[in-house]
Amino acid sequence: MVHPTWGGCVSVSALPFDEGSSGLQSSTKNGITSASFLPAFPGAYALIRLARNGCLDIHPIITTYNAICLFLLTLLTRPPTWVLMHILVFLGYTQIVFVSNPRSEPPQWEYIFASFGPVIFAGYWAYQTAFKRTMEGFAKLPFELAFWQGTGYWIGVESAQIFGRLPINRLGYDALDPAGVITLTIILVFVVIVVVIQALTLRKVGLLQYYILRYVALLLAASRS
């Protein structure tokens, strides 16, 4: 069996159906439940595991190693804000394009180098508008800074992998099961709490009206597009 975490290599063998066969029925095997589809299928396939070197997915190992190294680097060296930002941008970008969500194998180097420029620009903009000011609050909190950059940072980098495992990743195809309803409810409650906290913080510093006017203008522009 191909491991759900470490993966493996398989071969695909075609299994043609007879014309007029029934639709694909849902089934559960090896802890995986397939989705059912009503229309008739012209064919199917079977997966056969292959014992071959280089098939294991070492993505979790690389991610854990990078997270631990970033945590220790931030905690022990306390790099300047601009140095830390460069590290985060470069490390996060290479993690995504080579490990967590590669576009192709082997890598498309022309795409990687072409998209790195916009990533640098976005990182510079984030640094000037938010990161530099936010880091001032962590000047005397080295462990908290290391914790969020060594672990919390990877939630964003690995968001495609993390949220892809939630039971709402097929939202729009089938009705949510009880686990999906609970997950969606927790996410909505969390979002509301974050919005309320941000609104109270902006009100405290006198910027609530400033941002509300801009958000309203943005929503109106988006609704007309």
Tab-separated table of C-alpha atoms in Angstrom:
chain	number	residue	atom	x	y	z
A	1	MET	CA	0.000	0.000	0.000
A	2	VAL	CA	1.216	3.512	-0.793
A	3	HIS	CA	1.693	5.350	2.500
A	4	PRO	CA	-0.675	8.347	2.956
A	5	THR	CA	2.183	10.501	4.295
A	6	TRP	CA	5.340	9.202	2.631
A	7	GLY	CA	3.746	8.337	-0.710
A	8	GLY	CA	5.281	5.888	-3.153
A	9	CYS	CA	5.380	4.892	-6.819
A	10	VAL	CA	2.487	3.268	-8.681
A	11	SER	CA	1.737	2.124	-12.202
A	12	VAL	CA	-1.607	2.900	-13.849
A	13	SER	CA	-3.429	0.139	-15.729
A	14	ALA	CA	-6.525	0.882	-17.815
A	15	LEU	CA	-9.680	-1.089	-16.997
A	16	PRO	CA	-12.237	-0.332	-19.734
A	17	PHE	CA	-15.918	-0.655	-18.828
A	18	ASP	CA	-18.585	-2.141	-21.051
A	19	GLU	CA	-20.781	0.434	-22.767
A	20	GLY	CA	-23.763	1.438	-20.628
A	21	SER	CA	-22.115	0.520	-17.336
A	22	SER	CA	-23.339	2.047	-14.097
A	23	GLY	CA	-21.787	5.075	-12.425
A	24	LEU	CA	-18.871	5.016	-10.009
A	25	GLN	CA	-20.005	4.100	-6.501
A	26	SER	CA	-18.412	5.418	-3.328
A	27	SER	CA	-16.210	2.960	-1.442
A	28	THR	CA	-13.767	2.927	1.458
A	29	LYS	CA	-10.480	1.038	1.414
A	30	ASN	CA	-7.193	1.498	3.267
A	31	GLY	CA	-8.687	4.428	5.162
A	32	ILE	CA	-9.581	6.375	1.981
A	33	THR	CA	-13.165	7.058	0.918
A	34	SER	CA	-13.785	7.803	-2.750
A	35	ALA	CA	-16.534	10.103	-4.013
A	36	SER	CA	-19.392	8.691	-6.070
A	37	PHE	CA	-20.383	10.067	-9.482
A	38	LEU	CA	-23.721	9.261	-11.084
A	39	PRO	CA	-22.964	9.440	-14.841
A	40	ALA	CA	-21.696	6.323	-16.562
A	41	PHE	CA	-17.933	6.111	-17.004
A	42	PRO	CA	-16.282	4.964	-20.258
A	43	GLY	CA	-13.371	3.453	-18.356
A	44	ALA	CA	-11.493	3.071	-15.099
A	45	TYR	CA	-7.984	2.405	-13.895
A	46	ALA	CA	-6.142	0.356	-11.312
A	47	LEU	CA	-3.105	1.476	-9.317
A	48	ILE	CA	-0.359	-1.050	-8.686
A	49	ARG	CA	2.400	-0.253	-6.221
A	50	LEU	CA	5.975	-0.343	-7.500
A	51	ALA	CA	8.987	-1.023	-5.260
A	52	ARG	CA	11.400	1.606	-6.559
A	53	ASN	CA	14.028	3.835	-4.960
A	54	GLY	CA	13.378	7.563	-4.790
A	55	CYS	CA	9.591	7.251	-4.468
A	56	LEU	CA	9.194	8.382	-0.871
A	57	ASP	CA	7.940	11.907	-0.242
A	58	ILE	CA	10.380	13.555	2.168
A	59	HIS	CA	8.369	16.776	2.241
A	60	PRO	CA	7.432	16.461	5.980
A	61	ILE	CA	11.087	15.878	6.901
A	62	ILE	CA	12.311	18.922	4.955
A	63	THR	CA	9.551	21.130	6.374
A	64	THR	CA	10.269	20.072	9.958
A	65	TYR	CA	14.010	20.606	9.494
A	66	ASN	CA	13.490	24.096	8.004
A	67	ALA	CA	11.075	25.080	10.772
A	68	ILE	CA	13.475	23.986	13.524
A	69	CYS	CA	16.445	25.735	11.874
A	70	LEU	CA	14.474	28.962	11.465
A	71	PHE	CA	13.352	28.802	15.094
A	72	LEU	CA	16.918	28.333	16.379
A	73	LEU	CA	18.358	30.951	14.031
A	74	THR	CA	15.826	33.549	15.129
A	75	LEU	CA	16.164	32.720	18.826
A	76	LEU	CA	19.966	32.473	19.061
A	77	THR	CA	21.167	35.119	16.601
A	78	ARG	CA	18.310	37.649	16.755
A	79	PRO	CA	18.975	38.952	13.237
A	80	PRO	CA	18.081	42.527	12.294
A	81	THR	CA	14.581	43.012	10.951
A	82	TRP	CA	15.655	43.473	7.333
A	83	VAL	CA	17.879	40.368	7.473
A	84	LEU	CA	15.050	38.280	8.935
A	85	MET	CA	12.702	39.480	6.198
A	86	HIS	CA	15.178	38.421	3.489
A	87	ILE	CA	15.497	34.999	5.125
A	88	LEU	CA	11.727	34.529	5.332
A	89	VAL	CA	11.097	35.558	1.729
A	90	PHE	CA	13.870	33.403	0.272
A	91	LEU	CA	13.211	30.387	2.491
A	92	GLY	CA	9.446	30.511	2.025
A	93	TYR	CA	9.700	30.877	-1.753
A	94	THR	CA	12.157	28.019	-2.204
A	95	GLN	CA	10.097	25.822	0.141
A	96	ILE	CA	6.972	26.348	-1.988
A	97	VAL	CA	8.480	25.965	-5.474
A	98	PHE	CA	10.784	23.033	-4.636
A	99	VAL	CA	9.086	21.124	-1.793
A	100	SER	CA	5.491	21.866	-0.801
A	101	ASN	CA	3.918	22.832	-4.124
A	102	PRO	CA	6.328	22.317	-7.033
A	103	ARG	CA	4.930	23.207	-10.437
A	104	SER	CA	6.680	20.341	-12.181
A	105	GLU	CA	9.399	17.745	-11.765
A	106	PRO	CA	12.134	18.433	-12.687
A	107	PRO	CA	11.765	22.143	-11.796
A	108	GLN	CA	11.017	24.694	-14.520
A	109	TRP	CA	13.930	26.989	-13.851
A	110	GLU	CA	12.728	29.714	-16.208
A	111	TYR	CA	9.446	29.950	-14.274
A	112	ILE	CA	11.238	29.931	-10.907
A	113	PHE	CA	13.624	32.751	-11.829
A	114	ALA	CA	10.899	34.749	-13.610
A	115	SER	CA	8.529	34.648	-10.630
A	116	PHE	CA	11.215	35.405	-8.037
A	117	GLY	CA	11.282	39.097	-9.027
A	118	PRO	CA	7.597	39.719	-8.169
A	119	VAL	CA	8.094	37.786	-4.919
A	120	ILE	CA	10.959	40.112	-3.937
A	121	PHE	CA	8.818	43.141	-4.772
A	122	ALA	CA	5.897	41.827	-2.701
A	123	GLY	CA	8.272	41.062	0.173
A	124	TYR	CA	9.687	44.594	0.048
A	125	TRP	CA	6.181	46.055	0.083
A	126	ALA	CA	5.167	43.863	3.038
A	127	TYR	CA	8.349	44.872	4.874
A	128	GLN	CA	7.766	48.584	4.434
A	129	THR	CA	4.041	48.573	5.210
A	130	ALA	CA	3.736	46.007	7.997
A	131	PHE	CA	6.684	43.794	8.881
A	132	LYS	CA	9.093	46.509	9.982
A	133	ARG	CA	6.511	48.097	12.264
A	134	THR	CA	5.272	44.783	13.643
A	135	MET	CA	8.768	43.644	14.599
A	136	GLU	CA	9.159	46.660	16.883
A	137	GLY	CA	6.723	44.983	19.276
A	138	PHE	CA	8.970	41.900	19.471
A	139	ALA	CA	12.158	43.804	20.363
A	140	LYS	CA	12.138	42.386	23.921
A	141	LEU	CA	10.348	39.120	23.132
A	142	PRO	CA	12.989	36.898	21.471
A	143	PHE	CA	11.285	33.591	22.269
A	144	GLU	CA	7.862	34.750	21.048
A	145	LEU	CA	9.443	36.036	17.839
A	146	ALA	CA	11.315	32.775	17.302
A	147	PHE	CA	8.153	30.786	17.997
A	148	TRP	CA	6.017	32.605	15.448
A	149	GLN	CA	8.733	32.684	12.796
A	150	GLY	CA	9.914	29.148	13.507
A	151	THR	CA	6.491	27.510	13.625
A	152	GLY	CA	3.637	29.921	12.897
A	153	TYR	CA	5.319	31.145	9.741
A	154	TRP	CA	5.086	27.667	8.251
A	155	ILE	CA	1.301	27.618	8.537
A	156	GLY	CA	1.246	30.186	5.754
A	157	VAL	CA	3.978	28.518	3.726
A	158	GLU	CA	2.330	25.103	4.019
A	159	SER	CA	-1.263	26.366	3.769
A	160	ALA	CA	-1.992	24.341	0.616
A	161	GLN	CA	-0.957	21.143	2.400
A	162	ILE	CA	-2.554	21.971	5.759
A	163	PHE	CA	-5.951	23.161	4.545
A	164	GLY	CA	-6.051	20.504	1.831
A	165	ARG	CA	-6.398	17.909	4.595
A	166	LEU	CA	-9.430	19.563	6.167
A	167	PRO	CA	-12.788	17.849	5.526
A	168	ILE	CA	-14.076	20.886	3.586
A	169	ASN	CA	-11.635	20.661	0.674
A	170	ARG	CA	-14.416	19.280	-1.555
A	171	LEU	CA	-16.821	22.104	-0.698
A	172	GLY	CA	-19.137	22.607	-3.671
A	173	TYR	CA	-19.077	18.980	-4.848
A	174	ASP	CA	-20.931	17.168	-2.080
A	175	ALA	CA	-22.822	18.054	1.076
A	176	LEU	CA	-20.613	18.559	4.126
A	177	ASP	CA	-20.439	15.716	6.586
A	178	PRO	CA	-20.609	16.452	10.364
A	179	ALA	CA	-16.824	16.841	10.572
A	180	GLY	CA	-16.909	19.332	7.709
A	181	VAL	CA	-19.672	21.377	9.363
A	182	ILE	CA	-17.707	21.533	12.621
A	183	THR	CA	-14.522	22.536	10.788
A	184	LEU	CA	-16.272	25.251	8.773
A	185	THR	CA	-17.921	26.605	11.935
A	186	ILE	CA	-14.595	26.779	13.767
A	187	ILE	CA	-12.992	28.611	10.844
A	188	LEU	CA	-15.832	31.152	10.655
A	189	VAL	CA	-15.742	31.781	14.412
A	190	PHE	CA	-11.961	32.227	14.269
A	191	VAL	CA	-12.262	34.703	11.375
A	192	VAL	CA	-14.909	36.718	13.246
A	193	ILE	CA	-12.718	36.844	16.368
A	194	VAL	CA	-9.721	38.036	14.338
A	195	VAL	CA	-11.793	40.727	12.609
A	196	VAL	CA	-13.186	41.983	15.928
A	197	ILE	CA	-9.736	42.099	17.536
A	198	GLN	CA	-8.315	43.985	14.553
A	199	ALA	CA	-11.225	46.438	14.575
A	200	LEU	CA	-10.783	47.128	18.305
A	201	THR	CA	-7.041	47.592	17.860
A	202	LEU	CA	-7.513	49.986	14.933
A	203	ARG	CA	-10.117	51.911	16.938
A	204	LYS	CA	-7.699	52.217	19.839
A	205	VAL	CA	-5.015	53.811	17.635
A	206	GLY	CA	-7.525	55.969	15.752
A	207	LEU	CA	-7.271	54.195	12.379
A	208	LEU	CA	-10.601	52.356	12.232
A	209	GLN	CA	-12.386	54.948	10.080
A	210	TYR	CA	-9.312	55.260	7.867
A	211	TYR	CA	-9.335	51.575	6.965
A	212	ILE	CA	-13.130	51.162	6.835
A	213	LEU	CA	-13.415	53.808	4.109
A	214	ARG	CA	-10.743	52.067	2.063
A	215	TYR	CA	-12.240	48.610	2.546
A	216	VAL	CA	-15.657	49.886	1.484
A	217	ALA	CA	-14.163	51.452	-1.643
A	218	LEU	CA	-12.334	48.199	-2.394
A	219	LEU	CA	-15.516	46.130	-1.991
A	220	LEU	CA	-17.459	48.480	-4.251
A	221	ALA	CA	-14.754	48.273	-6.925
A	222	ALA	CA	-14.700	44.492	-6.676
A	223	SER	CA	-18.492	44.225	-6.932
A	224	ARG	CA	-18.507	46.242	-10.164
A	225	SER	CA	-15.727	44.271	-11.835
